[in-house]
mmCIF file of C-alpha atoms in Angstrom:
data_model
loop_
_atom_site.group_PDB
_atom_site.id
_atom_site.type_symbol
_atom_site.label_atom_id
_atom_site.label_comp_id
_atom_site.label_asym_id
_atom_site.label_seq_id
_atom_site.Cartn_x
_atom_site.Cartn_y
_atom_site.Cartn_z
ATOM 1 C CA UNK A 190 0.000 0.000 0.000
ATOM 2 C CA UNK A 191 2.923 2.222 0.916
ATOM 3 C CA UNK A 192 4.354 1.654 -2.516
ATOM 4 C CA UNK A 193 1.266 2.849 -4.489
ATOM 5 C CA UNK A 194 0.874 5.865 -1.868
ATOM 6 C CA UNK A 195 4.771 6.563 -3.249
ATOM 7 C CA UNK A 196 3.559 6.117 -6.596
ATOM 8 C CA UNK A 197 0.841 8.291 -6.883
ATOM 9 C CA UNK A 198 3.521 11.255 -5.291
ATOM 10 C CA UNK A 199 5.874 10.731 -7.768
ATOM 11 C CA UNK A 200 3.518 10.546 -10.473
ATOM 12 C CA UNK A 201 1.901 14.025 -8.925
ATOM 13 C CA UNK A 202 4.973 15.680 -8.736
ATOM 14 C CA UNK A 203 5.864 14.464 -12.700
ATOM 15 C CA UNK A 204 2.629 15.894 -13.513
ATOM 16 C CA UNK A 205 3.020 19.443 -12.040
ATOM 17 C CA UNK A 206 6.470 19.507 -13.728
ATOM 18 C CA UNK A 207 4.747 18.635 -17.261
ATOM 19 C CA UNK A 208 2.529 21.952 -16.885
ATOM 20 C CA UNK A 209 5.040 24.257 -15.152
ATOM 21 C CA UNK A 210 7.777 23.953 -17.064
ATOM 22 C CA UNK A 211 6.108 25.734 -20.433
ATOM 23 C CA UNK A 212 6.157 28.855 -17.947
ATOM 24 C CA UNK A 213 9.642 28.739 -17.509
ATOM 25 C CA UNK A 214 10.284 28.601 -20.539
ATOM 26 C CA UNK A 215 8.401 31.742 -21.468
ATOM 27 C CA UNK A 216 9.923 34.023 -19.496
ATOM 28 C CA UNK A 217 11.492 37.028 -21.610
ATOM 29 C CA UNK A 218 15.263 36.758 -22.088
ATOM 30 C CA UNK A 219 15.270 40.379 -21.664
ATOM 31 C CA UNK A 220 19.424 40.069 -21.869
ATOM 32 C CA UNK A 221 18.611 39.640 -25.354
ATOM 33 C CA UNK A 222 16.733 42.083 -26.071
ATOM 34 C CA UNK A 223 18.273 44.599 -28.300
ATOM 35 C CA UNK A 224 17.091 47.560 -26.480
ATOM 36 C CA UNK A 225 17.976 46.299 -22.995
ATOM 37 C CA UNK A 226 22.059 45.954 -24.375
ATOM 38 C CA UNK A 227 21.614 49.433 -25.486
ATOM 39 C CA UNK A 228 20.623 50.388 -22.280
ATOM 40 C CA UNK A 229 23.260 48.348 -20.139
ATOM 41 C CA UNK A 230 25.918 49.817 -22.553
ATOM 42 C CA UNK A 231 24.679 53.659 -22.178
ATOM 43 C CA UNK A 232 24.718 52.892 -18.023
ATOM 44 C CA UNK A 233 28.343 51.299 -18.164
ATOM 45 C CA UNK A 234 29.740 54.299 -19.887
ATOM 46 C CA UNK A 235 28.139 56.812 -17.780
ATOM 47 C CA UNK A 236 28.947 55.266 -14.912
ATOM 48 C CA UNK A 237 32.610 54.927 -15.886
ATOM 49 C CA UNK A 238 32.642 58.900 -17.166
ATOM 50 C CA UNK A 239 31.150 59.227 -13.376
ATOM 51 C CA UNK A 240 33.664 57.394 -11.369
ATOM 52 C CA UNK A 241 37.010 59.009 -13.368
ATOM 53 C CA UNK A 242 34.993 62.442 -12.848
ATOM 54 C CA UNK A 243 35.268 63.143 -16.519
ATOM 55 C CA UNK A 244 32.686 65.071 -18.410
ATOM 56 C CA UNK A 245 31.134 63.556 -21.717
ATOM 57 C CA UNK A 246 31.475 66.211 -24.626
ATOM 58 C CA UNK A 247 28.627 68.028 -25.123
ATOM 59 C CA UNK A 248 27.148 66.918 -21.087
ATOM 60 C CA UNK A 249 27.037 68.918 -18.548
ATOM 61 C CA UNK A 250 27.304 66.811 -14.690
ATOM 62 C CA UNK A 251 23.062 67.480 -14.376
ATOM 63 C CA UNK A 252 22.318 65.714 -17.563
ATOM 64 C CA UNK A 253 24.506 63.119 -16.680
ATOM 65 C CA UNK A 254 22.895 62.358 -13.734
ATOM 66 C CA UNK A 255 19.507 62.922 -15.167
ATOM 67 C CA UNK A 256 20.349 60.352 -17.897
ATOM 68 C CA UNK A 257 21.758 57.689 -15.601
ATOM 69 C CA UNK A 258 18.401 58.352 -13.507
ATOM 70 C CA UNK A 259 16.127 57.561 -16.483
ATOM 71 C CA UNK A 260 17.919 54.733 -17.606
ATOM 72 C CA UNK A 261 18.387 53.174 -14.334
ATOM 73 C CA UNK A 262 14.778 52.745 -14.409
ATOM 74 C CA UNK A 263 14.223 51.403 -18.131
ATOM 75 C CA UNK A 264 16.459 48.988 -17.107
ATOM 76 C CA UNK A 265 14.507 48.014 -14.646
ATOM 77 C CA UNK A 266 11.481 47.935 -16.191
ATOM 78 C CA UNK A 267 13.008 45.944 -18.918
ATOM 79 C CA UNK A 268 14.480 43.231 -16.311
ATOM 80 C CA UNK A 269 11.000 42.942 -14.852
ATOM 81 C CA UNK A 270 9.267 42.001 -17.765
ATOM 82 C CA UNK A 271 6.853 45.259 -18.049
ATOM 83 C CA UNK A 272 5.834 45.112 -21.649
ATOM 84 C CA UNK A 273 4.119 48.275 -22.367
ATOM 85 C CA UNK A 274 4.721 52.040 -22.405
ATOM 86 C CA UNK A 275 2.933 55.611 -21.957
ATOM 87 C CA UNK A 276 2.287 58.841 -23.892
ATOM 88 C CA UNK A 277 0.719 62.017 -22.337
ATOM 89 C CA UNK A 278 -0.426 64.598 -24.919
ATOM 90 C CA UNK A 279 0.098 67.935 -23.583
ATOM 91 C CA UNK A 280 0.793 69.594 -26.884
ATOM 92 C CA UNK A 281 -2.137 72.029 -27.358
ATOM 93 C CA UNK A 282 -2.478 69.404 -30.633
ATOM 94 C CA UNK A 283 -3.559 66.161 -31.865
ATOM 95 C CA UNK A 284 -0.472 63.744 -31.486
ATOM 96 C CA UNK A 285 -0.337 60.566 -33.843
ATOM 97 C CA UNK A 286 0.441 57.634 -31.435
ATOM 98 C CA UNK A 287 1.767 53.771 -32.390
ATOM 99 C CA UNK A 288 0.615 50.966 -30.864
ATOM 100 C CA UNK A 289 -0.613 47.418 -31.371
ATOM 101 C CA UNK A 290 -4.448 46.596 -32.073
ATOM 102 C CA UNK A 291 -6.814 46.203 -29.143
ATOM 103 C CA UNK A 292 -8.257 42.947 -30.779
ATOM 104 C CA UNK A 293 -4.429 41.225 -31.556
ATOM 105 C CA UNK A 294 -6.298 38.552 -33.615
ATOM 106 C CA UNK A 295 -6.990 41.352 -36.288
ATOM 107 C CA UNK A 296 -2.592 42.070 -36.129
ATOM 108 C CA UNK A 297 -2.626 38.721 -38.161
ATOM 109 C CA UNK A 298 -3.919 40.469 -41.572
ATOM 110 C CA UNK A 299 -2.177 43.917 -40.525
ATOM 111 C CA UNK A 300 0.161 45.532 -43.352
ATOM 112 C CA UNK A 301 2.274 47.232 -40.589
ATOM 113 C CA UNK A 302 3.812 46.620 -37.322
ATOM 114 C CA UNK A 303 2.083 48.874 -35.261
ATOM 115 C CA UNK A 304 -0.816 51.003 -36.086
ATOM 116 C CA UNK A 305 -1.098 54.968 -36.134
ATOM 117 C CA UNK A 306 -3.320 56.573 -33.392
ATOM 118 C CA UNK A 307 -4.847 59.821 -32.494
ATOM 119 C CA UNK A 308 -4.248 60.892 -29.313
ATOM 120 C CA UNK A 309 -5.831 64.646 -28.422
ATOM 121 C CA UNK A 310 -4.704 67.392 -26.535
ATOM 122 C CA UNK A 311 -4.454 66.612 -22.709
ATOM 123 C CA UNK A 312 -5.013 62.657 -22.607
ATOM 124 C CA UNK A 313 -2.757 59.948 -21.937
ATOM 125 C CA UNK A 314 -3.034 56.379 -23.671
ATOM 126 C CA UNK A 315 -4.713 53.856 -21.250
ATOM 127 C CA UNK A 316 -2.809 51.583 -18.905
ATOM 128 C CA UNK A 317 -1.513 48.407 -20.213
ATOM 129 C CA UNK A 318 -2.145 49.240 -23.872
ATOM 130 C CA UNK A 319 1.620 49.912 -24.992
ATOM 131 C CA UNK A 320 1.922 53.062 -26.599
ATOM 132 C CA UNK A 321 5.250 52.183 -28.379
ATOM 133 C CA UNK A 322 5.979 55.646 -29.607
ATOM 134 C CA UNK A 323 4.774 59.125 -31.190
ATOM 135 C CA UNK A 324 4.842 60.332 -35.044
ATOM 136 C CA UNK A 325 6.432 63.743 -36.009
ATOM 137 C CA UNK A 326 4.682 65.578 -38.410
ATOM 138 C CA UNK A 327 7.069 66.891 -41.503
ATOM 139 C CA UNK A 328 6.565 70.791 -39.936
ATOM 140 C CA UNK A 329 7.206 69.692 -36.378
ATOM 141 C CA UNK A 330 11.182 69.762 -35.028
ATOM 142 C CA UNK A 331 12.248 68.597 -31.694
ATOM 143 C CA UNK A 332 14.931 70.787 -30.711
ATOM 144 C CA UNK A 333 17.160 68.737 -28.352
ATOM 145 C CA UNK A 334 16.508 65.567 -29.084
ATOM 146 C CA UNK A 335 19.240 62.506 -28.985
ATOM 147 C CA UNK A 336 19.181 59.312 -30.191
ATOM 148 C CA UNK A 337 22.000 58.071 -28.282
ATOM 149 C CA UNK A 338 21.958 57.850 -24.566
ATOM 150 C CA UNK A 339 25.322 59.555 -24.420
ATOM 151 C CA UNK A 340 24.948 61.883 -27.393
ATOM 152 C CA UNK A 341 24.735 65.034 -27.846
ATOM 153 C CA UNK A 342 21.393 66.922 -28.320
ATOM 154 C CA UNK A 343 20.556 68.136 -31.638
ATOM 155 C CA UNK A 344 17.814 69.269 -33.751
ATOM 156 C CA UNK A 345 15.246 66.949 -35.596
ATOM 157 C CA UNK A 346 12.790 67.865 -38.342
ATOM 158 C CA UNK A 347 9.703 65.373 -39.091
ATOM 159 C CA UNK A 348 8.339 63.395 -40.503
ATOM 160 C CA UNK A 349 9.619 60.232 -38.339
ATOM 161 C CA UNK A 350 8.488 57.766 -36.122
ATOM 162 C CA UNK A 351 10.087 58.092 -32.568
ATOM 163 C CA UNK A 352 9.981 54.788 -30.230
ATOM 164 C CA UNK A 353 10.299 54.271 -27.080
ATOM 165 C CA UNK A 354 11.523 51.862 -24.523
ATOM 166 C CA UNK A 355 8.628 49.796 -22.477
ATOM 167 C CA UNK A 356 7.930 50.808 -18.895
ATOM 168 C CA UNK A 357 8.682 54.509 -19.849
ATOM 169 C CA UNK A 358 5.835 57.513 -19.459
ATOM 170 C CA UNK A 359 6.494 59.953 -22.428
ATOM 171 C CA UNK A 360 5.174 63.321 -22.222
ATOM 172 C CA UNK A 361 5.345 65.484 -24.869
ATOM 173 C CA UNK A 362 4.650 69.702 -25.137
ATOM 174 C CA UNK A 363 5.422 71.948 -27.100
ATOM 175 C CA UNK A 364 7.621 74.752 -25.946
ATOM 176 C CA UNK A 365 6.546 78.040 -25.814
ATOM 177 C CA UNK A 366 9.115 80.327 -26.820
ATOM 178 C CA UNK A 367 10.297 78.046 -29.895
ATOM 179 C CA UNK A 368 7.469 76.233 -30.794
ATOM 180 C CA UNK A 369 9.609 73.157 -30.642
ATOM 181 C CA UNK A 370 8.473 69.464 -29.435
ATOM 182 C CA UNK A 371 10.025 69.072 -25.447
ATOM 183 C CA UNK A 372 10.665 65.169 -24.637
ATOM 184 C CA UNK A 373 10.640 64.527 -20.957
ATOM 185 C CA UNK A 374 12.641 61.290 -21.632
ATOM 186 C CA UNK A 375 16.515 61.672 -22.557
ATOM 187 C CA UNK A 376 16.590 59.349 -25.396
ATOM 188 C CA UNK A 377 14.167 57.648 -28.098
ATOM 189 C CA UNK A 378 15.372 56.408 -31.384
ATOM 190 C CA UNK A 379 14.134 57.640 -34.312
ATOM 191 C CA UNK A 380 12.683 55.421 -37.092
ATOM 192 C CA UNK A 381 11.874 55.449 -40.774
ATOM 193 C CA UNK A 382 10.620 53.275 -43.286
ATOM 194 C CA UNK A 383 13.472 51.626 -44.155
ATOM 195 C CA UNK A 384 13.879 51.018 -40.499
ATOM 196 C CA UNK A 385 10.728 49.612 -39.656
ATOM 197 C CA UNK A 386 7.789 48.503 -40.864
ATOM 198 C CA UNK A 387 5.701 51.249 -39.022
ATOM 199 C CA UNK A 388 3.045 53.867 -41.443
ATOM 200 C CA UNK A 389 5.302 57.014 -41.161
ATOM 201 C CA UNK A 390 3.296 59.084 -43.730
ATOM 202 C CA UNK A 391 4.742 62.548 -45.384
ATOM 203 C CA UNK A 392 1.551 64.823 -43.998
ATOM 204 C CA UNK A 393 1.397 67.769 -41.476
ATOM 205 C CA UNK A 394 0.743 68.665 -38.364
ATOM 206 C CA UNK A 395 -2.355 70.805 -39.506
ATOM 207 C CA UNK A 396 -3.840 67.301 -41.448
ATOM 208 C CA UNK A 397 -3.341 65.581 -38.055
ATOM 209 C CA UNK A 398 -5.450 68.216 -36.264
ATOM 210 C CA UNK A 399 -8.237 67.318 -38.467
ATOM 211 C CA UNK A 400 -8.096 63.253 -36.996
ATOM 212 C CA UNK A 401 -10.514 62.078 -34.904
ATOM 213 C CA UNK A 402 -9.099 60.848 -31.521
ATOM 214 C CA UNK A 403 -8.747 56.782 -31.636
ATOM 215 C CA UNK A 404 -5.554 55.787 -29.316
ATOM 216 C CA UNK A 405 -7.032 53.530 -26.616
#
């Protein structure tokens, strides 16, 4: 009797195994992930530039900091598996948003990667949906924007698709005295169609006005 009680453990214990180990194996290799080596790599050389009390060209000691702040945290938010992002409109104007489809069964027939959104004046996209970036209309700049973590800021005109990392809030404005895009964010990196296969349309900021808020 004792051997059949032993049995049935073992054969419990096999069984549990069987269903637990597909979970295991689906947990994200995030040290794969191209945008978590880009992060690591940005932190290492900061961190070095910190500890020899060197300045990066182009940085002042503030935006270091800042910078090995924000990327502290998308690393982070990488390692923990947090697979969606945030944008906040505060613009005064309609912002095109990218993101995947509610429904993901519809994704299967889609022609792009992600899908272009309207997001108005003052709202954020919903928790949990990923927001995976923002398009820039061809009249729109961003004035010190940098697509390398340790780069220097510079200006960039539209249209482009700009991405960002998951776990991060984006909030964009525009600045009053320049008219300019402001990025709360240090980096995002900028993408095309040759890039990606993202809908990064040649149209203007006054056509996206005239869009009728979607984004989730």
């Amino acid at each position: 009797m004792k051997i059949w009680k032993s049995l049935l453990i073992v054969l419990i214990v096999l069984v549990n195994l069987a269903f637990a180990q597909p979970s295991f194996a689906d947990r994200p290799k995030f040290s794969k992930n191209p945008d978590y080596i880009e992060v690591t790599k940005a932190l290492k050389e900061l961190s070095q530039t910190k500890d020899a009390q060197t300045q990066v060209e182009g940085l002042t000691p503030e935006e270091i900091r800042k910078r090995t702040e924000e990327l502290t945290l998308q690393k982070y938010a990488l390692e923990t598996g947090i697979n969606w992002g945030q944008c906040d409109n505060q613009t005064g104007n309609t912002v095109g948003v990218y993101g995947k489809r509610p429904n993901k069964e519809e994704d299967e027939d889609a022609l792009y990667d992600n899908n272009l959104y309207f997001l108005a004046n003052g709202q954020s996209t919903e928790n949990n949906w990923d927001c995976d970036g923002i398009y820039l209309a061809n009249d729109v700049k961003v004035a010190n924007f940098t697509s390398s973590p340790n780069g220097q800021g510079q200006e960039l005109l539209g249209p482009a698709a700009l991405k960002i990392l998951d776990g991060t809030q984006l909030v964009i404005k525009t600045n009053p005295d320049t008219a300019a895009i402001d990025l709360n964010v240090p980096t995002v990196k900028v993408l095309n169609s040759k890039t990606a296969n993202w809908f990064i349309p040649d149209i203007s900021q006054a056509i996206i006005n005239t869009r009728v808020p979607n984004a989730p």
